[in-house]
Coordinates of C-alpha atoms in Angstrom, one line a residue:
Chain A
M10 CA 90.8 39.5 130.8
R11 CA 94.0 39.7 128.8
K12 CA 92.3 42.0 126.3
F13 CA 91.2 44.3 129.1
W14 CA 94.8 44.7 130.3
A15 CA 96.0 45.2 126.7
W16 CA 93.5 48.0 126.2
A17 CA 94.4 49.5 129.5
A18 CA 98.1 49.5 128.7
V19 CA 97.6 51.1 125.3
I20 CA 95.0 53.7 126.5
F21 CA 97.1 54.7 129.5
G22 CA 100.2 55.0 127.2
M23 CA 98.3 57.1 124.6
L24 CA 97.0 59.4 127.3
Y25 CA 100.5 60.2 128.3
F26 CA 101.4 61.0 124.7
I27 CA 98.3 62.9 123.9
L28 CA 98.2 65.2 126.9
P29 CA 101.5 67.1 126.1
L30 CA 100.4 67.4 122.4
L31 CA 97.0 68.7 123.6
G32 CA 98.7 71.0 126.1
M33 CA 101.0 72.6 123.6
T34 CA 98.2 73.0 121.0
E35 CA 95.8 74.6 123.5
F36 CA 98.5 76.9 124.9
S37 CA 99.5 78.0 121.5
L38 CA 96.0 79.2 120.8
K39 CA 95.6 81.2 124.0
M40 CA 97.6 84.3 123.2
R41 CA 94.5 86.6 123.0
R42 CA 92.8 86.8 126.3
G43 CA 89.6 84.9 126.7
V44 CA 89.3 83.5 123.2
Y45 CA 91.2 81.0 121.1
S46 CA 93.1 82.6 118.2
F47 CA 96.0 82.0 115.9
D48 CA 97.8 85.1 117.1
A49 CA 100.8 83.3 118.4
Y50 CA 101.3 81.6 115.0
A51 CA 100.8 84.9 113.1
K52 CA 103.4 86.5 115.4
V53 CA 105.9 83.6 114.9
L54 CA 105.4 83.4 111.2
A55 CA 105.8 87.2 110.8
D56 CA 109.0 87.3 112.8
P57 CA 111.9 87.9 110.4
R58 CA 114.2 85.9 112.7
F59 CA 111.9 82.9 112.3
Q60 CA 112.0 83.2 108.5
E61 CA 115.8 83.6 108.5
T62 CA 116.6 80.8 110.9
F63 CA 114.0 78.4 109.4
A64 CA 115.3 79.1 105.8
Y65 CA 118.9 78.5 107.1
S66 CA 118.0 75.2 108.7
V67 CA 116.1 74.0 105.6
G68 CA 119.2 74.9 103.5
M69 CA 121.5 73.1 105.9
A70 CA 119.2 70.0 105.9
I71 CA 119.2 69.9 102.0
A72 CA 122.9 70.3 101.9
T73 CA 123.4 67.6 104.5
I74 CA 121.1 65.2 102.6
I75 CA 123.0 65.8 99.3
F76 CA 126.4 65.4 100.9
G77 CA 125.1 62.3 102.8
V78 CA 123.8 60.6 99.7
V79 CA 127.0 61.4 97.7
L80 CA 129.2 60.0 100.5
I81 CA 127.1 57.0 101.6
V82 CA 125.6 55.5 98.5
P83 CA 128.9 54.9 96.7
T84 CA 130.5 53.6 100.0
A85 CA 127.7 51.2 100.8
Y86 CA 127.6 50.1 97.2
W87 CA 131.4 49.5 97.0
V88 CA 131.4 47.7 100.3
R89 CA 128.7 45.3 99.1
L90 CA 130.4 44.8 95.7
R91 CA 134.1 44.6 96.4
L92 CA 134.8 44.7 100.2
P93 CA 132.1 42.6 101.9
G94 CA 134.6 41.6 104.6
L95 CA 134.8 45.3 105.6
R96 CA 131.1 45.6 106.2
P97 CA 131.0 44.9 110.0
Y98 CA 133.7 47.6 110.5
I99 CA 132.0 50.2 108.4
E100 CA 128.8 49.4 110.2
F101 CA 130.5 49.9 113.5
I102 CA 131.8 53.3 112.5
T103 CA 128.4 54.4 111.3
L104 CA 126.9 53.4 114.7
L105 CA 129.5 55.5 116.7
P106 CA 127.5 58.7 116.6
L107 CA 124.9 56.9 118.7
V108 CA 127.6 56.1 121.3
I109 CA 129.5 59.4 121.4
P110 CA 127.2 62.3 122.5
A111 CA 126.8 65.1 119.9
I112 CA 128.0 67.6 122.5
V113 CA 131.3 65.8 122.7
I114 CA 131.8 65.6 118.9
V115 CA 131.2 69.3 118.5
F116 CA 133.5 70.0 121.4
G117 CA 136.1 68.2 119.4
Y118 CA 135.3 70.2 116.3
I119 CA 135.8 73.5 118.2
R120 CA 139.2 72.3 119.5
L121 CA 140.4 70.7 116.3
Y122 CA 139.2 73.2 113.7
N123 CA 139.8 76.5 115.4
T124 CA 141.6 79.4 113.8
S125 CA 145.1 78.2 114.7
S126 CA 144.7 74.7 113.5
F127 CA 145.7 72.9 110.3
L128 CA 142.1 73.3 108.9
P129 CA 140.7 76.5 110.4
L130 CA 137.1 75.9 109.5
T131 CA 135.7 78.0 112.4
G132 CA 137.6 81.0 111.1
S133 CA 134.9 82.1 108.6
A134 CA 131.1 81.9 108.4
T135 CA 131.3 79.7 105.2
G136 CA 133.9 77.4 106.9
T137 CA 131.7 77.1 110.0
N138 CA 128.6 76.3 107.8
I139 CA 130.6 73.5 106.1
L140 CA 131.7 72.2 109.5
L141 CA 128.1 72.3 110.8
M142 CA 127.0 70.4 107.7
F143 CA 129.7 67.7 108.3
G144 CA 128.5 67.5 111.9
Y145 CA 124.9 67.0 110.8
A146 CA 126.0 64.4 108.3
T147 CA 127.8 62.6 111.2
L148 CA 124.6 62.7 113.3
A149 CA 122.6 61.3 110.4
L150 CA 125.2 58.7 109.5
P151 CA 123.6 55.8 111.5
Y152 CA 120.2 56.3 109.9
M153 CA 121.3 57.1 106.4
Y154 CA 123.8 54.2 106.2
R155 CA 121.3 51.7 107.5
A156 CA 118.6 52.9 105.1
V157 CA 120.8 52.7 102.1
D158 CA 122.4 49.4 103.0
T159 CA 118.9 47.9 103.5
G160 CA 117.9 49.2 100.1
L161 CA 121.0 47.6 98.5
R162 CA 120.1 44.3 100.0
T163 CA 117.0 44.1 97.9
I164 CA 118.9 44.4 94.6
D165 CA 121.5 42.2 93.0
V166 CA 124.4 44.6 93.0
G167 CA 126.9 42.3 91.3
T168 CA 124.8 41.3 88.3
L169 CA 123.5 44.9 87.8
T170 CA 127.1 46.2 87.8
E171 CA 128.4 43.5 85.3
A172 CA 125.4 44.1 83.0
A173 CA 126.1 47.8 83.0
Q174 CA 129.8 47.4 82.5
S175 CA 129.4 45.0 79.6
L176 CA 127.3 47.7 78.0
G177 CA 130.1 50.1 78.5
A178 CA 129.1 52.1 81.5
G179 CA 131.6 53.8 83.7
W180 CA 131.5 54.0 87.5
I181 CA 129.7 57.3 87.6
T182 CA 127.1 56.1 85.2
I183 CA 126.6 52.9 87.1
L184 CA 126.1 54.8 90.4
A185 CA 124.0 57.6 89.1
R186 CA 121.8 55.7 86.6
I187 CA 121.7 52.1 87.9
I188 CA 122.3 52.0 91.6
L189 CA 120.8 55.3 92.8
P190 CA 117.4 54.8 91.0
N191 CA 117.2 51.3 92.4
V192 CA 117.7 52.4 96.0
L193 CA 115.9 55.7 95.7
V194 CA 113.1 54.7 98.1
A195 CA 115.6 53.8 100.8
V196 CA 117.6 57.0 100.1
M197 CA 114.5 59.1 100.5
S198 CA 113.6 57.4 103.8
G199 CA 117.0 58.3 105.0
A200 CA 116.7 61.8 103.6
F201 CA 113.4 62.6 105.3
L202 CA 114.7 61.3 108.6
T203 CA 117.8 63.4 108.2
F204 CA 115.6 66.4 107.5
A205 CA 113.6 65.8 110.7
I206 CA 116.8 65.5 112.7
V207 CA 118.6 68.6 111.2
I208 CA 115.6 71.0 111.2
G209 CA 115.3 71.4 115.0
E210 CA 118.8 70.4 116.0
F211 CA 120.1 72.6 118.8
T212 CA 123.5 71.5 120.3
L213 CA 125.7 71.7 117.2
A214 CA 124.3 74.9 115.9
A215 CA 124.3 76.6 119.3
L216 CA 127.9 75.7 120.1
L217 CA 129.2 76.6 116.6
N218 CA 127.2 79.9 116.8
R219 CA 125.2 79.5 113.6
P220 CA 121.8 81.2 113.2
A221 CA 119.8 77.9 113.0
F222 CA 116.2 77.1 113.9
G223 CA 117.0 75.1 117.0
P224 CA 118.9 77.9 118.9
Y225 CA 116.2 80.4 117.7
M226 CA 113.5 78.2 119.3
Q227 CA 115.5 78.0 122.5
L228 CA 116.0 81.7 122.6
L229 CA 112.3 82.4 122.1
G230 CA 111.4 79.9 124.8
A231 CA 113.5 81.7 127.3
N232 CA 111.8 85.1 126.5
R233 CA 108.2 84.5 125.4
A234 CA 105.2 82.6 126.7
Y235 CA 102.8 81.6 123.8
E236 CA 105.0 81.7 120.8
P237 CA 107.2 78.7 121.9
A238 CA 104.0 76.5 122.1
A239 CA 103.2 77.6 118.5
L240 CA 106.7 76.7 117.5
A241 CA 106.4 73.3 119.2
V242 CA 103.2 72.6 117.2
I243 CA 105.0 73.6 113.9
A244 CA 108.0 71.4 114.8
F245 CA 105.7 68.5 115.6
A246 CA 103.9 68.9 112.3
I247 CA 107.3 68.9 110.4
T248 CA 108.4 65.7 112.2
W249 CA 105.0 64.1 111.5
G250 CA 105.2 65.2 107.9
C251 CA 108.7 63.7 107.4
M252 CA 107.6 60.3 109.0
A253 CA 104.4 60.4 106.8
L254 CA 106.5 60.9 103.7
I255 CA 108.7 57.9 104.7
Q256 CA 105.6 55.8 104.9
V257 CA 104.4 57.0 101.6
V258 CA 107.7 56.4 99.7
S259 CA 108.0 53.0 101.5
R260 CA 104.9 51.8 99.6
F261 CA 107.0 52.0 96.5
A262 CA 109.8 49.8 97.9
P263 CA 110.4 46.4 96.3
R264 CA 108.9 43.8 98.8
A265 CA 111.1 40.9 97.9
P266 CA 114.7 40.9 96.6
A267 CA 114.5 41.5 92.8
Q268 CA 115.4 38.5 90.9
L269 CA 117.4 38.9 87.7
H270 CA 117.3 36.0 85.3
Chain B
M18 CA 147.3 46.4 92.0
R19 CA 143.8 45.2 92.6
L20 CA 143.7 45.6 96.4
P21 CA 144.7 49.3 96.7
L22 CA 142.2 50.2 94.0
D23 CA 139.5 48.5 95.9
W24 CA 140.4 50.4 99.1
L25 CA 140.3 53.6 97.1
G26 CA 136.5 53.2 96.9
V27 CA 135.9 53.5 100.6
A28 CA 138.6 56.2 101.1
P29 CA 136.3 59.2 101.0
F30 CA 134.1 57.6 103.7
L31 CA 137.0 56.6 105.9
I32 CA 138.6 60.1 105.6
F33 CA 135.3 61.7 106.5
A34 CA 134.8 59.4 109.5
L35 CA 138.4 60.1 110.6
L36 CA 138.2 63.9 110.3
F37 CA 134.7 64.5 111.7
L38 CA 134.1 61.6 114.0
I39 CA 137.2 59.8 115.2
L40 CA 139.8 62.6 115.4
P41 CA 137.6 65.1 117.2
T42 CA 136.7 62.4 119.8
M43 CA 140.3 61.3 120.2
N44 CA 141.3 65.0 120.6
I45 CA 138.9 65.3 123.6
V46 CA 140.1 62.0 125.1
I47 CA 143.8 63.0 124.7
G48 CA 143.0 66.5 126.0
A49 CA 141.5 64.9 129.2
F50 CA 145.0 63.5 130.0
Q51 CA 147.0 66.6 129.2
N52 CA 147.9 69.7 131.2
P53 CA 147.9 73.1 129.4
A54 CA 151.6 72.6 128.6
G55 CA 150.7 69.4 126.7
E56 CA 152.3 67.0 129.2
F57 CA 150.6 63.8 130.3
T58 CA 148.6 64.2 133.6
L59 CA 145.9 62.5 135.5
K60 CA 145.0 65.7 137.3
N61 CA 142.0 66.5 135.0
V62 CA 140.3 63.2 135.6
Q63 CA 141.0 63.5 139.3
G64 CA 139.4 66.9 139.1
L65 CA 136.1 65.2 138.3
F66 CA 136.0 63.8 141.8
T67 CA 134.9 67.0 143.4
P68 CA 131.5 67.0 145.1
S69 CA 129.8 69.4 142.6
I70 CA 130.9 67.5 139.5
M71 CA 130.2 64.1 141.0
A72 CA 126.7 65.4 142.0
A73 CA 126.1 66.4 138.3
Y74 CA 127.2 62.9 137.1
W75 CA 125.1 61.3 139.8
I76 CA 121.9 63.1 139.0
S77 CA 122.5 62.6 135.2
I78 CA 122.9 58.9 135.7
R79 CA 119.8 58.7 137.9
I80 CA 117.6 60.6 135.5
S81 CA 118.9 58.5 132.6
L82 CA 118.4 55.2 134.5
A83 CA 114.9 56.2 135.7
S84 CA 113.7 57.3 132.3
A85 CA 115.3 54.2 130.7
I86 CA 113.7 51.7 133.2
L87 CA 110.3 53.4 133.1
G88 CA 110.5 53.7 129.3
C89 CA 111.3 50.0 129.1
I90 CA 108.5 48.9 131.3
V91 CA 105.8 51.1 129.7
G92 CA 107.1 50.5 126.2
F93 CA 107.1 46.8 126.8
A94 CA 103.6 46.8 128.2
M95 CA 102.3 48.8 125.1
A96 CA 104.2 46.6 122.6
A97 CA 103.1 43.4 124.4
A98 CA 99.5 44.7 124.4
V99 CA 99.6 45.2 120.6
V100 CA 101.5 42.0 119.7
L101 CA 100.1 39.5 122.2
G102 CA 97.1 41.2 123.7
G103 CA 94.7 40.3 120.9
L104 CA 94.0 44.0 120.0
P105 CA 92.4 44.6 116.6
N106 CA 94.9 45.1 113.8
W107 CA 94.1 48.8 113.2
V108 CA 95.8 49.6 116.5
R109 CA 99.2 48.3 115.6
S110 CA 100.3 50.2 112.6
P111 CA 99.2 53.7 113.8
L112 CA 101.0 53.0 117.1
L113 CA 104.2 52.1 115.4
T114 CA 104.0 55.2 113.1
F115 CA 103.3 57.4 116.1
S116 CA 106.3 55.8 117.8
G117 CA 108.5 56.8 114.9
V118 CA 107.3 60.4 115.1
A119 CA 107.5 60.7 118.9
S120 CA 110.9 59.1 119.2
N121 CA 112.2 61.9 116.9
F122 CA 110.2 64.6 118.6
A123 CA 112.9 65.4 121.1
G124 CA 114.9 68.6 121.9
V125 CA 113.6 72.1 122.3
P126 CA 110.0 71.7 121.1
L127 CA 109.4 68.7 123.4
A128 CA 110.4 70.9 126.3
F129 CA 107.9 73.5 125.2
A130 CA 105.2 70.9 125.0
F131 CA 105.8 69.8 128.6
I132 CA 106.0 73.4 129.9
A133 CA 102.6 74.1 128.2
T134 CA 101.2 71.0 129.9
L135 CA 102.8 70.6 133.3
G136 CA 104.4 74.0 133.8
P137 CA 103.0 76.5 136.3
I138 CA 100.1 77.6 133.9
G139 CA 100.1 74.4 131.8
L140 CA 96.9 72.6 130.7
V141 CA 97.1 69.7 133.2
T142 CA 98.3 71.9 136.1
V143 CA 95.5 74.4 135.7
F144 CA 92.9 71.7 135.1
L145 CA 93.9 69.9 138.3
R146 CA 93.9 73.1 140.3
T147 CA 90.6 74.6 139.2
Q148 CA 88.6 71.5 138.6
L149 CA 89.8 69.0 141.1
G150 CA 91.4 71.3 143.7
I151 CA 94.8 69.5 143.4
D152 CA 97.8 71.9 143.5
L153 CA 100.7 70.1 141.9
R154 CA 103.1 72.7 143.2
S155 CA 102.1 72.3 146.9
L156 CA 102.4 68.5 146.4
G157 CA 106.1 69.1 145.6
F158 CA 105.9 68.5 141.8
N159 CA 108.2 70.8 139.8
L160 CA 108.9 70.3 136.1
L161 CA 112.4 71.5 136.6
S162 CA 113.4 68.6 138.8
F163 CA 114.5 65.0 138.7
W164 CA 111.0 63.7 138.1
G165 CA 110.0 66.5 135.7
L166 CA 112.9 65.8 133.5
T167 CA 112.4 62.0 133.7
L168 CA 108.7 62.4 132.8
T169 CA 109.7 64.6 129.8
Y170 CA 112.4 62.2 128.6
L171 CA 109.9 59.3 128.6
F172 CA 108.2 61.0 125.6
F173 CA 111.0 59.8 123.4
Q174 CA 112.1 56.8 125.5
I175 CA 108.8 54.9 125.4
P176 CA 108.4 55.1 121.6
L177 CA 112.0 54.0 121.1
M178 CA 111.4 51.0 123.3
I179 CA 108.2 50.1 121.3
L180 CA 110.1 50.4 118.0
I181 CA 112.9 48.1 119.2
I182 CA 111.0 45.5 121.2
T183 CA 108.0 44.9 118.8
P184 CA 110.2 42.9 116.3
A185 CA 111.6 40.9 119.3
L186 CA 108.0 40.1 120.5
D187 CA 107.1 39.2 116.9
G188 CA 110.0 36.8 117.0
L189 CA 108.5 34.8 119.9
K190 CA 107.3 31.6 118.2
R191 CA 103.8 30.4 118.8
E192 CA 105.2 26.8 119.0
W193 CA 107.2 27.7 122.1
R194 CA 104.0 28.6 123.9
E195 CA 102.1 25.6 122.6
A196 CA 105.0 23.3 123.6
A197 CA 105.1 24.8 127.0
S198 CA 101.3 24.4 127.6
I199 CA 101.4 20.8 126.3
L200 CA 104.0 20.1 129.0
G201 CA 101.6 21.6 131.5
A202 CA 103.1 25.1 132.0
T203 CA 100.8 27.8 133.2
G204 CA 100.8 31.2 131.6
R205 CA 103.0 32.6 134.4
Q206 CA 105.5 29.8 134.0
Y207 CA 105.7 30.3 130.3
W208 CA 106.6 34.0 130.8
T209 CA 109.0 33.5 133.7
M210 CA 110.7 30.4 132.4
I211 CA 110.6 30.8 128.6
A212 CA 109.6 34.1 127.1
L213 CA 111.3 36.5 129.5
P214 CA 114.7 34.6 129.5
I215 CA 114.6 34.7 125.7
L216 CA 113.7 38.4 125.6
F217 CA 116.0 39.2 128.5
P218 CA 119.1 40.2 126.4
S219 CA 116.9 42.4 124.2
L220 CA 115.3 44.0 127.2
L221 CA 118.5 44.7 129.0
G222 CA 120.2 45.8 125.8
T223 CA 117.4 48.3 125.0
L224 CA 117.7 49.5 128.5
A225 CA 121.4 50.3 127.9
L226 CA 120.5 52.1 124.6
L227 CA 117.8 54.2 126.2
F228 CA 120.2 55.0 129.1
A229 CA 122.8 56.4 126.6
N230 CA 120.0 58.2 124.7
A231 CA 118.9 60.1 127.8
F232 CA 122.5 60.7 129.1
G233 CA 123.5 62.5 126.0
A234 CA 120.3 64.6 125.6
V235 CA 121.3 68.3 125.8
A236 CA 118.6 70.3 124.0
T237 CA 115.6 69.1 125.9
A238 CA 117.3 69.7 129.3
I239 CA 118.5 73.2 128.4
A240 CA 115.2 74.3 126.9
L241 CA 113.3 72.9 129.9
T242 CA 115.5 74.0 132.8
G243 CA 117.8 76.7 131.5
S244 CA 120.7 76.1 133.7
S245 CA 118.9 75.6 137.0
L246 CA 119.5 71.9 137.1
S247 CA 123.1 70.9 137.1
I248 CA 123.3 67.7 135.0
V249 CA 126.4 66.8 133.1
P250 CA 125.3 67.8 129.5
I251 CA 124.2 71.2 130.8
L252 CA 127.4 71.7 132.7
L253 CA 129.5 70.7 129.6
F254 CA 127.4 73.0 127.4
A255 CA 128.1 75.9 129.8
Q256 CA 131.8 75.0 130.0
I257 CA 132.2 75.0 126.2
R258 CA 130.3 78.3 125.9
G259 CA 132.2 80.1 128.7
D260 CA 134.6 78.0 130.6
V261 CA 132.5 78.0 133.8
L262 CA 134.9 75.5 135.4
G263 CA 137.8 77.9 135.0
D264 CA 140.0 75.1 133.5
P265 CA 139.6 74.1 129.8
H266 CA 141.2 70.7 130.5
L267 CA 138.7 69.9 133.2
G268 CA 136.1 70.4 130.4
Y269 CA 137.8 67.7 128.3
A270 CA 137.8 65.4 131.3
L271 CA 134.0 66.1 131.8
A272 CA 133.4 65.1 128.1
F273 CA 135.7 62.1 128.5
G274 CA 133.6 61.0 131.4
M275 CA 130.5 61.2 129.2
I276 CA 132.1 59.0 126.6
V277 CA 133.0 56.5 129.2
V278 CA 129.5 56.3 130.6
T279 CA 127.7 56.0 127.2
G280 CA 130.5 53.8 126.0
I281 CA 129.8 51.3 128.8
A282 CA 126.1 51.4 128.2
N283 CA 126.5 50.8 124.5
T284 CA 129.0 48.0 124.9
I285 CA 126.5 46.2 127.0
Y286 CA 123.8 46.9 124.3
I287 CA 125.9 45.6 121.4
W288 CA 127.1 42.5 123.3
L289 CA 123.6 41.6 124.5
R290 CA 122.0 42.3 121.1
A291 CA 124.4 39.9 119.4
R292 CA 123.4 37.3 122.0
S293 CA 119.7 37.8 121.6
E294 CA 119.8 37.6 117.8
R295 CA 121.0 34.0 118.1
W296 CA 117.6 33.1 119.5
L297 CA 115.2 35.2 117.6
K298 CA 115.8 34.1 114.0

C-alpha cells in the first residue's frame, strides 16, 4: 500500500514536469502548417540577433566565471588557512544575494554608478559590461563560494601550504599550482552552475540595457509565436547540459578527505 | 604586523562585496527614507500604503505563499516517496538530477514552456478542448492570473524543495522508528509525534526560502504576463525603466519593501535551519 502511494506521488509529480516540456517541444515543431518541422529552430538559429546576443551572453558567462574563480578561490583558501574565525561572516555575506532580490541590487547599481557618481560605470558600454559582470558574479556568489569551500574541505590546506612554502613556492604559485588543481572539480561545478545562471539571465541585463540573450528571448516572446518555444527548448538543453557536466566532473571528486602522511 | 597582513588576504573580496552588494542595497534603503532634496522623510514609506501598491504587495505575497506551500507539499511527497516509500534505487538519482535542472530552469524560457502548454493554443488546452470537450477558458482558467503564475512558479519550487528536504529525510534515523514501534506507536503516531516535529524546522524553513524565491522572481512573471498582472517585481521593473509611479523615491521605498519581506522570510529560514541541524546530525 505504501509503495502504491509512493509511485502515485512520483508519477503525478513527473507528469506535472513532463507536460510543459512536452508542450514546448511540440509547439516548437509546429511552425509549418500540418506537419512537424524544425522551421522554428532554423529561423531562430539564422537570426543575427540570436547569434549576437547568444555570443554576448556566452562571453559574459566566461568572464564572470574567470572573475569569480580569481576572487573566490584565494578568499576561501585564505579564510580556511589564516582567518577561520571569519568564516561564518564571509559565508553570511555570500548568502546575501539569496536574500536581496536581484532587481533591488541592480536598482542600486543604476543609482550608485550613474554618470554623475564617483565611479561612472554606466557612462560607457565597456563600463556597463564590467558592471553587469560584477552583478553576475554577485548572483553566482552563493553557489560559487559554497562549491569552492566544499572542495577545500576535502584537502589539507595547511599541510599543502607548508610543504609548498618549504620548497620555496610563493603565494601565486601555491594558489595556481597547488590549491586550484586540487579544488578544480569543485570550481568546475560552480562554473557550470554560473554558466547556467548567466546565459538566460534577464533582469540585470534588461535594466542595464545590455544586448544579452535573456532580454532577446523576452522580446521574441512578445512578438512571435513558435520561435519562443524553440528558444525554450534550446535553453532547457543548455541547463540540462550544464547539470550533466557537473555530474560528470563530480565523478572525479575525491570521495574522502585526502590524508597526507 | 601579522594581523593586518592576514586581513589583506580577504580585502579584495570584502571590497567587492561592499561595492557591488552592500553599498547598492544600502543606497536603496537610504533613498527610501530621503526626499528629493536629500532630507530624512517617512513620506516614501507612507506612500506605499496606497490601495494600488498595497494590492500589488498583497497579490505578490499570496502568489509566493501559495507556490511555496504547494511546492513544499508536493516536493515533500515526492522526496518522501523516494526516500521512505520503498521505490527502486534507479528512481532516486534521476529524480535528484532532474530537480537540479528544473530548479535552475526559471525565467523567460519557463514562461514560454507554460504558454506552449497551458496558453490559449497550448498542448494541454487544445487536447482538453478537442478530445475531452473541456474548455479551460470557459472554466475561468487563465495563465495570466494568480493560479496561472502559481502553477508556473511550482516548476522551480517543487524541485528546490526536493533538493533541500531529501537530505533531511535521509537524516531520519531508522532507530527512531524502531524505538517508537517497540513502545507501541502506530505509523501515524510515529509521524505526528516524532518524524514531523523533527522535520518541522526544516519544513518551515524551506517554506520561507521558497517564499523569498518566488517573491523576487522577475523574469518569469514579465515573460508570462507582460505587465498585465500588477505584482511588486513587475511594478518595480516598470518603475526603474520609466518611473511609472512619477516619484523616484517612491520606487526606492517599493524596493525597500521587497527587502523587508524577503529579509523576514530568510531570517526565519536561517533561524530554523540552525535549530533543525542540531537534530539531524
